[in-house]
């Protein structure tokens, strides 16, 4: 005879596959009495399942959406489908930067039977995601490892390769994962340097827990702001400071927070620090914005921008003669 918990799981599974069941049908399928069915339905309601019932001999039970999320019962194929969907949502950033898909995937993989975990691992190895042009690809397994490190609350040892290809191994206190819409970043406290750092997730080669618990002290940094600052200011060969005669909100539409570091200059102007690989490349980017701006520094970027403007004017003057 099934235990009470097993019966409840079986009852939820039955209610989920049909719009309605009579009490007698459920009793027959579960090989119990109708009284037991009624008692088990009452227990499900206590657990948060919204089970409606119709009175009378031909009345029955049906499952409807509840007011809170109760335990969910999935068969093997359904669990695998949900895991694959969450994986793709996490990699694509379809749900934004709130990490909801990644967190849900981590929870699901922790409770999947080994046979399903192995199948999902095989699919991870077989699936290839086409990244945007010039954008690196992050393995789903690495994202899950980094997410687990953030949830675990203990120091980790990380193998990392920086933008110049230099390899290093460092101890870090994991904190958060941040998705910018283009890339995933791992935010952690670098133990050796004693400062908060951001790391490109696609450059992390290995992360291993050390077993040493970590307790962060207030105030904690804003992980999104850390990533925004790091993305906007380095590492670049050239940094320029420009002033846009527009409020902050409008300036952010012209130069995103992942490209420049903004600060208000009164209510109607914004100063932005933006980086580039070369003086000419940075001038070309500023010119392409097609918005009024003034280069505050350095002189080399201002002169390069003026040259491009004069060339455009000269080309149009010659075309009109």
mmCIF file of C-alpha atoms in Angstrom:
data_model
loop_
_atom_site.group_PDB
_atom_site.id
_atom_site.type_symbol
_atom_site.label_atom_id
_atom_site.label_comp_id
_atom_site.label_asym_id
_atom_site.label_seq_id
_atom_site.Cartn_x
_atom_site.Cartn_y
_atom_site.Cartn_z
ATOM 1 C CA UNK A 1 0.000 0.000 0.000
ATOM 2 C CA UNK A 2 1.308 3.472 -0.919
ATOM 3 C CA UNK A 3 2.361 5.855 1.819
ATOM 4 C CA UNK A 4 0.413 9.092 2.294
ATOM 5 C CA UNK A 5 3.094 11.233 0.615
ATOM 6 C CA UNK A 6 3.324 8.857 -2.350
ATOM 7 C CA UNK A 7 -0.465 8.894 -2.701
ATOM 8 C CA UNK A 8 -0.506 12.684 -2.715
ATOM 9 C CA UNK A 9 2.110 12.798 -5.464
ATOM 10 C CA UNK A 10 0.119 10.272 -7.461
ATOM 11 C CA UNK A 11 -3.076 12.286 -6.948
ATOM 12 C CA UNK A 12 -1.437 15.528 -8.153
ATOM 13 C CA UNK A 13 -0.156 13.724 -11.227
ATOM 14 C CA UNK A 14 -3.632 12.425 -12.067
ATOM 15 C CA UNK A 15 -5.328 15.791 -11.525
ATOM 16 C CA UNK A 16 -2.800 17.467 -13.815
ATOM 17 C CA UNK A 17 -3.460 15.264 -16.856
ATOM 18 C CA UNK A 18 -7.259 15.654 -17.132
ATOM 19 C CA UNK A 19 -9.667 18.607 -16.767
ATOM 20 C CA UNK A 20 -11.758 16.746 -14.159
ATOM 21 C CA UNK A 21 -12.118 13.417 -12.323
ATOM 22 C CA UNK A 22 -14.994 11.995 -10.342
ATOM 23 C CA UNK A 23 -14.205 10.804 -6.856
ATOM 24 C CA UNK A 24 -14.964 7.235 -7.917
ATOM 25 C CA UNK A 25 -12.582 7.421 -10.893
ATOM 26 C CA UNK A 26 -9.756 8.672 -8.717
ATOM 27 C CA UNK A 27 -10.425 5.995 -6.092
ATOM 28 C CA UNK A 28 -10.337 3.289 -8.758
ATOM 29 C CA UNK A 29 -7.124 4.559 -10.367
ATOM 30 C CA UNK A 30 -5.369 4.910 -7.011
ATOM 31 C CA UNK A 31 -6.855 1.672 -5.561
ATOM 32 C CA UNK A 32 -8.158 3.403 -2.437
ATOM 33 C CA UNK A 33 -11.571 4.275 -1.015
ATOM 34 C CA UNK A 34 -13.459 7.423 -1.956
ATOM 35 C CA UNK A 35 -13.109 8.563 1.644
ATOM 36 C CA UNK A 36 -9.323 8.380 1.268
ATOM 37 C CA UNK A 37 -9.539 10.441 -1.924
ATOM 38 C CA UNK A 38 -11.529 13.150 -0.161
ATOM 39 C CA UNK A 39 -9.077 13.174 2.739
ATOM 40 C CA UNK A 40 -6.086 13.424 0.368
ATOM 41 C CA UNK A 41 -7.717 16.266 -1.566
ATOM 42 C CA UNK A 42 -8.070 18.145 1.725
ATOM 43 C CA UNK A 43 -4.345 17.630 2.393
ATOM 44 C CA UNK A 44 -3.446 18.950 -1.062
ATOM 45 C CA UNK A 45 -5.455 22.085 -0.395
ATOM 46 C CA UNK A 46 -3.500 22.605 2.835
ATOM 47 C CA UNK A 47 -0.272 22.349 0.798
ATOM 48 C CA UNK A 48 -1.393 25.107 -1.548
ATOM 49 C CA UNK A 49 -2.948 23.179 -4.441
ATOM 50 C CA UNK A 50 -6.184 24.795 -5.626
ATOM 51 C CA UNK A 51 -8.452 21.758 -6.072
ATOM 52 C CA UNK A 52 -12.039 22.654 -6.973
ATOM 53 C CA UNK A 53 -14.896 20.196 -6.410
ATOM 54 C CA UNK A 54 -18.475 19.879 -7.651
ATOM 55 C CA UNK A 55 -21.117 18.365 -5.311
ATOM 56 C CA UNK A 56 -23.353 15.416 -6.109
ATOM 57 C CA UNK A 57 -22.793 11.834 -7.277
ATOM 58 C CA UNK A 58 -21.523 13.012 -10.670
ATOM 59 C CA UNK A 59 -19.436 15.800 -9.269
ATOM 60 C CA UNK A 60 -15.680 15.647 -9.396
ATOM 61 C CA UNK A 61 -12.372 17.325 -8.758
ATOM 62 C CA UNK A 62 -10.312 19.606 -10.970
ATOM 63 C CA UNK A 63 -7.015 21.434 -10.544
ATOM 64 C CA UNK A 64 -6.869 25.178 -11.137
ATOM 65 C CA UNK A 65 -4.103 27.769 -10.685
ATOM 66 C CA UNK A 66 -3.545 28.578 -7.020
ATOM 67 C CA UNK A 67 -2.486 31.665 -5.108
ATOM 68 C CA UNK A 68 1.045 30.410 -4.500
ATOM 69 C CA UNK A 69 3.443 27.970 -6.125
ATOM 70 C CA UNK A 70 3.011 24.462 -4.711
ATOM 71 C CA UNK A 71 5.346 21.507 -5.350
ATOM 72 C CA UNK A 72 5.340 20.574 -9.036
ATOM 73 C CA UNK A 73 5.318 17.008 -10.319
ATOM 74 C CA UNK A 74 7.016 16.372 -13.679
ATOM 75 C CA UNK A 75 7.694 13.135 -15.499
ATOM 76 C CA UNK A 76 11.152 12.489 -16.963
ATOM 77 C CA UNK A 77 10.512 14.041 -20.377
ATOM 78 C CA UNK A 78 8.773 17.083 -18.895
ATOM 79 C CA UNK A 79 11.617 17.701 -16.436
ATOM 80 C CA UNK A 80 14.155 17.432 -19.256
ATOM 81 C CA UNK A 81 12.145 19.833 -21.443
ATOM 82 C CA UNK A 82 11.921 22.393 -18.623
ATOM 83 C CA UNK A 83 15.665 22.126 -17.936
ATOM 84 C CA UNK A 84 16.549 22.641 -21.606
ATOM 85 C CA UNK A 85 14.201 25.635 -21.821
ATOM 86 C CA UNK A 86 15.695 27.208 -18.711
ATOM 87 C CA UNK A 87 19.183 26.588 -20.071
ATOM 88 C CA UNK A 88 18.439 28.450 -23.283
ATOM 89 C CA UNK A 89 16.720 31.296 -21.407
ATOM 90 C CA UNK A 90 19.770 31.701 -19.167
ATOM 91 C CA UNK A 91 22.229 31.725 -22.065
ATOM 92 C CA UNK A 92 20.209 34.121 -24.190
ATOM 93 C CA UNK A 93 19.242 36.470 -21.363
ATOM 94 C CA UNK A 94 15.638 36.301 -22.570
ATOM 95 C CA UNK A 95 14.359 37.133 -19.074
ATOM 96 C CA UNK A 96 16.736 40.041 -18.534
ATOM 97 C CA UNK A 97 19.396 40.329 -15.866
ATOM 98 C CA UNK A 98 17.485 38.989 -12.879
ATOM 99 C CA UNK A 99 19.024 35.498 -13.142
ATOM 100 C CA UNK A 100 15.606 33.899 -12.664
ATOM 101 C CA UNK A 101 16.172 31.253 -15.337
ATOM 102 C CA UNK A 102 19.652 30.416 -14.068
ATOM 103 C CA UNK A 103 18.487 30.144 -10.464
ATOM 104 C CA UNK A 104 15.564 27.901 -11.434
ATOM 105 C CA UNK A 105 17.835 25.709 -13.555
ATOM 106 C CA UNK A 106 20.283 25.324 -10.681
ATOM 107 C CA UNK A 107 17.492 24.235 -8.319
ATOM 108 C CA UNK A 108 16.082 21.786 -10.870
ATOM 109 C CA UNK A 109 19.433 20.166 -11.657
ATOM 110 C CA UNK A 110 20.104 19.626 -7.966
ATOM 111 C CA UNK A 111 17.013 17.414 -7.638
ATOM 112 C CA UNK A 112 17.037 15.657 -11.014
ATOM 113 C CA UNK A 113 17.621 11.895 -10.908
ATOM 114 C CA UNK A 114 21.091 10.890 -12.085
ATOM 115 C CA UNK A 115 19.739 9.411 -15.308
ATOM 116 C CA UNK A 116 18.203 12.773 -16.251
ATOM 117 C CA UNK A 117 21.238 14.715 -15.093
ATOM 118 C CA UNK A 118 23.402 12.575 -17.367
ATOM 119 C CA UNK A 119 21.056 13.137 -20.312
ATOM 120 C CA UNK A 120 21.059 16.872 -19.737
ATOM 121 C CA UNK A 121 24.852 16.839 -19.544
ATOM 122 C CA UNK A 122 25.000 15.019 -22.885
ATOM 123 C CA UNK A 123 22.700 17.622 -24.396
ATOM 124 C CA UNK A 124 24.840 20.453 -22.997
ATOM 125 C CA UNK A 125 27.845 18.932 -24.731
ATOM 126 C CA UNK A 126 25.973 18.455 -28.004
ATOM 127 C CA UNK A 127 24.145 21.794 -28.227
ATOM 128 C CA UNK A 128 25.982 24.746 -29.744
ATOM 129 C CA UNK A 129 24.642 28.229 -29.301
ATOM 130 C CA UNK A 130 25.341 30.725 -32.063
ATOM 131 C CA UNK A 131 26.646 33.852 -30.340
ATOM 132 C CA UNK A 132 26.384 37.368 -31.689
ATOM 133 C CA UNK A 133 29.127 38.382 -34.074
ATOM 134 C CA UNK A 134 32.342 38.852 -32.151
ATOM 135 C CA UNK A 135 30.791 37.726 -28.878
ATOM 136 C CA UNK A 136 32.251 34.814 -26.875
ATOM 137 C CA UNK A 137 30.192 31.812 -25.880
ATOM 138 C CA UNK A 138 29.698 30.685 -22.271
ATOM 139 C CA UNK A 139 29.066 27.019 -21.518
ATOM 140 C CA UNK A 140 25.883 26.329 -19.571
ATOM 141 C CA UNK A 141 27.871 24.115 -17.213
ATOM 142 C CA UNK A 142 30.228 26.960 -16.315
ATOM 143 C CA UNK A 143 27.314 29.328 -15.648
ATOM 144 C CA UNK A 144 25.813 26.747 -13.309
ATOM 145 C CA UNK A 145 29.132 26.297 -11.505
ATOM 146 C CA UNK A 146 29.444 30.057 -10.995
ATOM 147 C CA UNK A 147 25.818 30.336 -9.852
ATOM 148 C CA UNK A 148 26.365 27.482 -7.401
ATOM 149 C CA UNK A 149 29.499 29.225 -6.094
ATOM 150 C CA UNK A 150 27.471 32.382 -5.430
ATOM 151 C CA UNK A 151 24.755 30.428 -3.598
ATOM 152 C CA UNK A 152 27.169 28.276 -1.610
ATOM 153 C CA UNK A 153 28.584 31.150 0.440
ATOM 154 C CA UNK A 154 32.151 29.903 0.625
ATOM 155 C CA UNK A 155 35.506 30.919 -0.813
ATOM 156 C CA UNK A 156 36.446 29.481 -4.197
ATOM 157 C CA UNK A 157 39.660 28.995 -6.162
ATOM 158 C CA UNK A 158 39.298 30.253 -9.708
ATOM 159 C CA UNK A 159 41.422 29.711 -12.810
ATOM 160 C CA UNK A 160 41.034 32.763 -15.039
ATOM 161 C CA UNK A 161 42.442 34.099 -18.306
ATOM 162 C CA UNK A 162 42.405 37.879 -18.714
ATOM 163 C CA UNK A 163 41.843 39.969 -21.875
ATOM 164 C CA UNK A 164 45.516 39.615 -22.837
ATOM 165 C CA UNK A 165 45.391 35.840 -22.480
ATOM 166 C CA UNK A 166 47.397 35.724 -19.238
ATOM 167 C CA UNK A 167 46.404 32.827 -16.985
ATOM 168 C CA UNK A 168 46.122 33.164 -13.211
ATOM 169 C CA UNK A 169 44.722 31.267 -10.235
ATOM 170 C CA UNK A 170 43.217 33.316 -7.449
ATOM 171 C CA UNK A 171 41.023 32.913 -4.376
ATOM 172 C CA UNK A 172 37.707 34.751 -4.605
ATOM 173 C CA UNK A 173 34.606 35.226 -2.490
ATOM 174 C CA UNK A 174 31.749 34.726 -5.003
ATOM 175 C CA UNK A 175 28.886 37.209 -4.820
ATOM 176 C CA UNK A 176 26.707 37.570 -7.936
ATOM 177 C CA UNK A 177 26.321 36.841 -11.650
ATOM 178 C CA UNK A 178 25.319 39.779 -13.858
ATOM 179 C CA UNK A 179 24.001 39.606 -17.419
ATOM 180 C CA UNK A 180 24.357 42.797 -19.481
ATOM 181 C CA UNK A 181 22.409 41.615 -22.523
ATOM 182 C CA UNK A 182 25.685 40.812 -24.268
ATOM 183 C CA UNK A 183 27.775 38.912 -21.731
ATOM 184 C CA UNK A 184 27.708 37.250 -18.313
ATOM 185 C CA UNK A 185 29.972 38.685 -15.602
ATOM 186 C CA UNK A 186 31.034 37.045 -12.336
ATOM 187 C CA UNK A 187 31.249 39.529 -9.429
ATOM 188 C CA UNK A 188 33.443 38.466 -6.528
ATOM 189 C CA UNK A 189 35.828 39.807 -3.912
ATOM 190 C CA UNK A 190 39.419 39.136 -4.947
ATOM 191 C CA UNK A 191 41.013 37.904 -1.712
ATOM 192 C CA UNK A 192 44.594 38.603 -2.766
ATOM 193 C CA UNK A 193 43.897 42.176 -3.813
ATOM 194 C CA UNK A 194 41.324 42.805 -1.101
ATOM 195 C CA UNK A 195 38.876 44.442 -3.513
ATOM 196 C CA UNK A 196 35.702 43.761 -5.435
ATOM 197 C CA UNK A 197 36.270 42.683 -9.037
ATOM 198 C CA UNK A 198 34.263 41.709 -12.091
ATOM 199 C CA UNK A 199 35.307 38.755 -14.264
ATOM 200 C CA UNK A 200 34.073 37.798 -17.698
ATOM 201 C CA UNK A 201 32.295 34.449 -17.263
ATOM 202 C CA UNK A 202 33.559 33.199 -20.632
ATOM 203 C CA UNK A 203 37.157 33.637 -19.409
ATOM 204 C CA UNK A 204 36.694 31.558 -16.250
ATOM 205 C CA UNK A 205 38.291 28.171 -16.882
ATOM 206 C CA UNK A 206 37.641 26.508 -13.525
ATOM 207 C CA UNK A 207 36.086 27.331 -10.159
ATOM 208 C CA UNK A 208 36.407 25.047 -7.135
ATOM 209 C CA UNK A 209 35.007 25.491 -3.606
ATOM 210 C CA UNK A 210 37.555 25.591 -0.785
ATOM 211 C CA UNK A 211 35.172 24.757 2.059
ATOM 212 C CA UNK A 212 35.922 28.034 3.846
ATOM 213 C CA UNK A 213 32.693 29.931 4.627
ATOM 214 C CA UNK A 214 32.495 33.613 3.787
ATOM 215 C CA UNK A 215 30.503 36.305 5.559
ATOM 216 C CA UNK A 216 30.336 39.613 3.719
ATOM 217 C CA UNK A 217 30.349 42.834 5.697
ATOM 218 C CA UNK A 218 28.171 45.822 4.933
ATOM 219 C CA UNK A 219 27.981 47.864 2.842
ATOM 220 C CA UNK A 220 27.857 45.446 -0.079
ATOM 221 C CA UNK A 221 28.480 46.784 -3.589
ATOM 222 C CA UNK A 222 25.868 47.062 -6.318
ATOM 223 C CA UNK A 223 26.968 44.240 -8.686
ATOM 224 C CA UNK A 224 25.301 45.790 -11.739
ATOM 225 C CA UNK A 225 27.057 49.116 -11.076
ATOM 226 C CA UNK A 226 30.415 47.361 -10.701
ATOM 227 C CA UNK A 227 29.970 45.643 -14.059
ATOM 228 C CA UNK A 228 28.834 48.862 -15.708
ATOM 229 C CA UNK A 229 31.891 50.748 -14.479
ATOM 230 C CA UNK A 230 34.313 47.986 -15.425
ATOM 231 C CA UNK A 231 32.777 47.612 -18.889
ATOM 232 C CA UNK A 232 32.830 51.335 -19.537
ATOM 233 C CA UNK A 233 36.370 52.208 -18.452
ATOM 234 C CA UNK A 234 38.663 49.341 -19.214
ATOM 235 C CA UNK A 235 40.819 47.869 -20.294
ATOM 236 C CA UNK A 236 41.031 50.469 -23.109
ATOM 237 C CA UNK A 237 43.997 52.119 -24.787
ATOM 238 C CA UNK A 238 42.243 55.483 -24.941
ATOM 239 C CA UNK A 239 39.751 57.103 -22.559
ATOM 240 C CA UNK A 240 37.805 60.231 -23.440
ATOM 241 C CA UNK A 241 35.538 62.514 -21.421
ATOM 242 C CA UNK A 242 32.645 64.082 -23.301
ATOM 243 C CA UNK A 243 29.773 66.373 -22.326
ATOM 244 C CA UNK A 244 26.299 65.868 -23.757
ATOM 245 C CA UNK A 245 23.835 68.801 -23.370
ATOM 246 C CA UNK A 246 21.010 66.443 -22.376
ATOM 247 C CA UNK A 247 19.727 64.986 -19.078
ATOM 248 C CA UNK A 248 21.114 61.685 -17.788
ATOM 249 C CA UNK A 249 18.157 59.612 -19.016
ATOM 250 C CA UNK A 250 18.579 60.837 -22.587
ATOM 251 C CA UNK A 251 22.368 60.475 -22.460
ATOM 252 C CA UNK A 252 21.982 56.823 -21.464
ATOM 253 C CA UNK A 253 19.950 56.216 -24.605
ATOM 254 C CA UNK A 254 22.815 57.584 -26.734
ATOM 255 C CA UNK A 255 25.670 55.967 -24.795
ATOM 256 C CA UNK A 256 24.575 52.881 -22.792
ATOM 257 C CA UNK A 257 25.811 52.333 -19.240
ATOM 258 C CA UNK A 258 27.865 49.344 -20.452
ATOM 259 C CA UNK A 259 29.785 51.663 -22.827
ATOM 260 C CA UNK A 260 30.309 54.811 -20.753
ATOM 261 C CA UNK A 261 30.495 55.948 -17.148
ATOM 262 C CA UNK A 262 27.935 58.736 -16.620
ATOM 263 C CA UNK A 263 27.561 61.548 -14.133
ATOM 264 C CA UNK A 264 25.072 64.392 -14.146
ATOM 265 C CA UNK A 265 26.407 67.875 -14.863
ATOM 266 C CA UNK A 266 23.430 69.849 -13.647
ATOM 267 C CA UNK A 267 19.847 69.019 -14.576
ATOM 268 C CA UNK A 268 20.294 69.376 -18.350
ATOM 269 C CA UNK A 269 23.746 67.956 -19.120
ATOM 270 C CA UNK A 270 25.694 64.741 -18.632
ATOM 271 C CA UNK A 271 29.426 64.032 -18.589
ATOM 272 C CA UNK A 272 30.409 60.598 -19.884
ATOM 273 C CA UNK A 273 33.737 58.785 -19.735
ATOM 274 C CA UNK A 274 34.045 56.359 -22.636
ATOM 275 C CA UNK A 275 36.895 54.127 -23.826
ATOM 276 C CA UNK A 276 38.168 52.839 -27.155
ATOM 277 C CA UNK A 277 40.969 50.802 -28.681
ATOM 278 C CA UNK A 278 42.438 53.801 -30.540
ATOM 279 C CA UNK A 279 42.036 57.555 -30.912
ATOM 280 C CA UNK A 280 40.600 57.233 -34.422
ATOM 281 C CA UNK A 281 38.276 54.397 -33.395
ATOM 282 C CA UNK A 282 36.935 56.374 -30.453
ATOM 283 C CA UNK A 283 36.433 59.462 -32.613
ATOM 284 C CA UNK A 284 34.598 57.338 -35.169
ATOM 285 C CA UNK A 285 32.272 56.005 -32.440
ATOM 286 C CA UNK A 286 31.514 59.489 -31.084
ATOM 287 C CA UNK A 287 30.882 60.761 -34.620
ATOM 288 C CA UNK A 288 28.438 57.900 -35.280
ATOM 289 C CA UNK A 289 26.280 58.950 -32.327
ATOM 290 C CA UNK A 290 24.908 61.829 -34.409
ATOM 291 C CA UNK A 291 24.180 63.799 -31.252
ATOM 292 C CA UNK A 292 25.568 67.151 -29.995
ATOM 293 C CA UNK A 293 28.562 66.679 -27.699
ATOM 294 C CA UNK A 294 31.789 68.371 -26.614
ATOM 295 C CA UNK A 295 35.036 66.485 -26.035
ATOM 296 C CA UNK A 296 36.510 67.662 -22.746
ATOM 297 C CA UNK A 297 39.612 65.462 -22.939
ATOM 298 C CA UNK A 298 41.947 64.375 -24.377
ATOM 299 C CA UNK A 299 42.968 66.789 -27.139
ATOM 300 C CA UNK A 300 43.884 63.912 -29.479
ATOM 301 C CA UNK A 301 40.290 62.606 -29.546
ATOM 302 C CA UNK A 302 38.899 66.144 -30.023
ATOM 303 C CA UNK A 303 41.239 66.735 -32.979
ATOM 304 C CA UNK A 304 40.388 63.362 -34.522
ATOM 305 C CA UNK A 305 36.674 64.149 -34.229
ATOM 306 C CA UNK A 306 37.207 67.584 -35.840
ATOM 307 C CA UNK A 307 39.115 65.974 -38.728
ATOM 308 C CA UNK A 308 36.220 63.604 -39.427
ATOM 309 C CA UNK A 309 33.771 66.524 -39.302
ATOM 310 C CA UNK A 310 35.867 68.605 -41.723
ATOM 311 C CA UNK A 311 36.195 65.640 -44.082
ATOM 312 C CA UNK A 312 32.416 65.198 -44.122
ATOM 313 C CA UNK A 313 31.875 68.913 -44.754
ATOM 314 C CA UNK A 314 34.493 68.974 -47.533
ATOM 315 C CA UNK A 315 32.948 65.928 -49.215
ATOM 316 C CA UNK A 316 29.518 67.544 -49.225
ATOM 317 C CA UNK A 317 30.832 70.915 -50.443
ATOM 318 C CA UNK A 318 32.633 69.264 -53.384
ATOM 319 C CA UNK A 319 29.548 67.230 -54.233
ATOM 320 C CA UNK A 320 27.488 70.400 -54.566
ATOM 321 C CA UNK A 321 29.824 72.130 -57.069
#
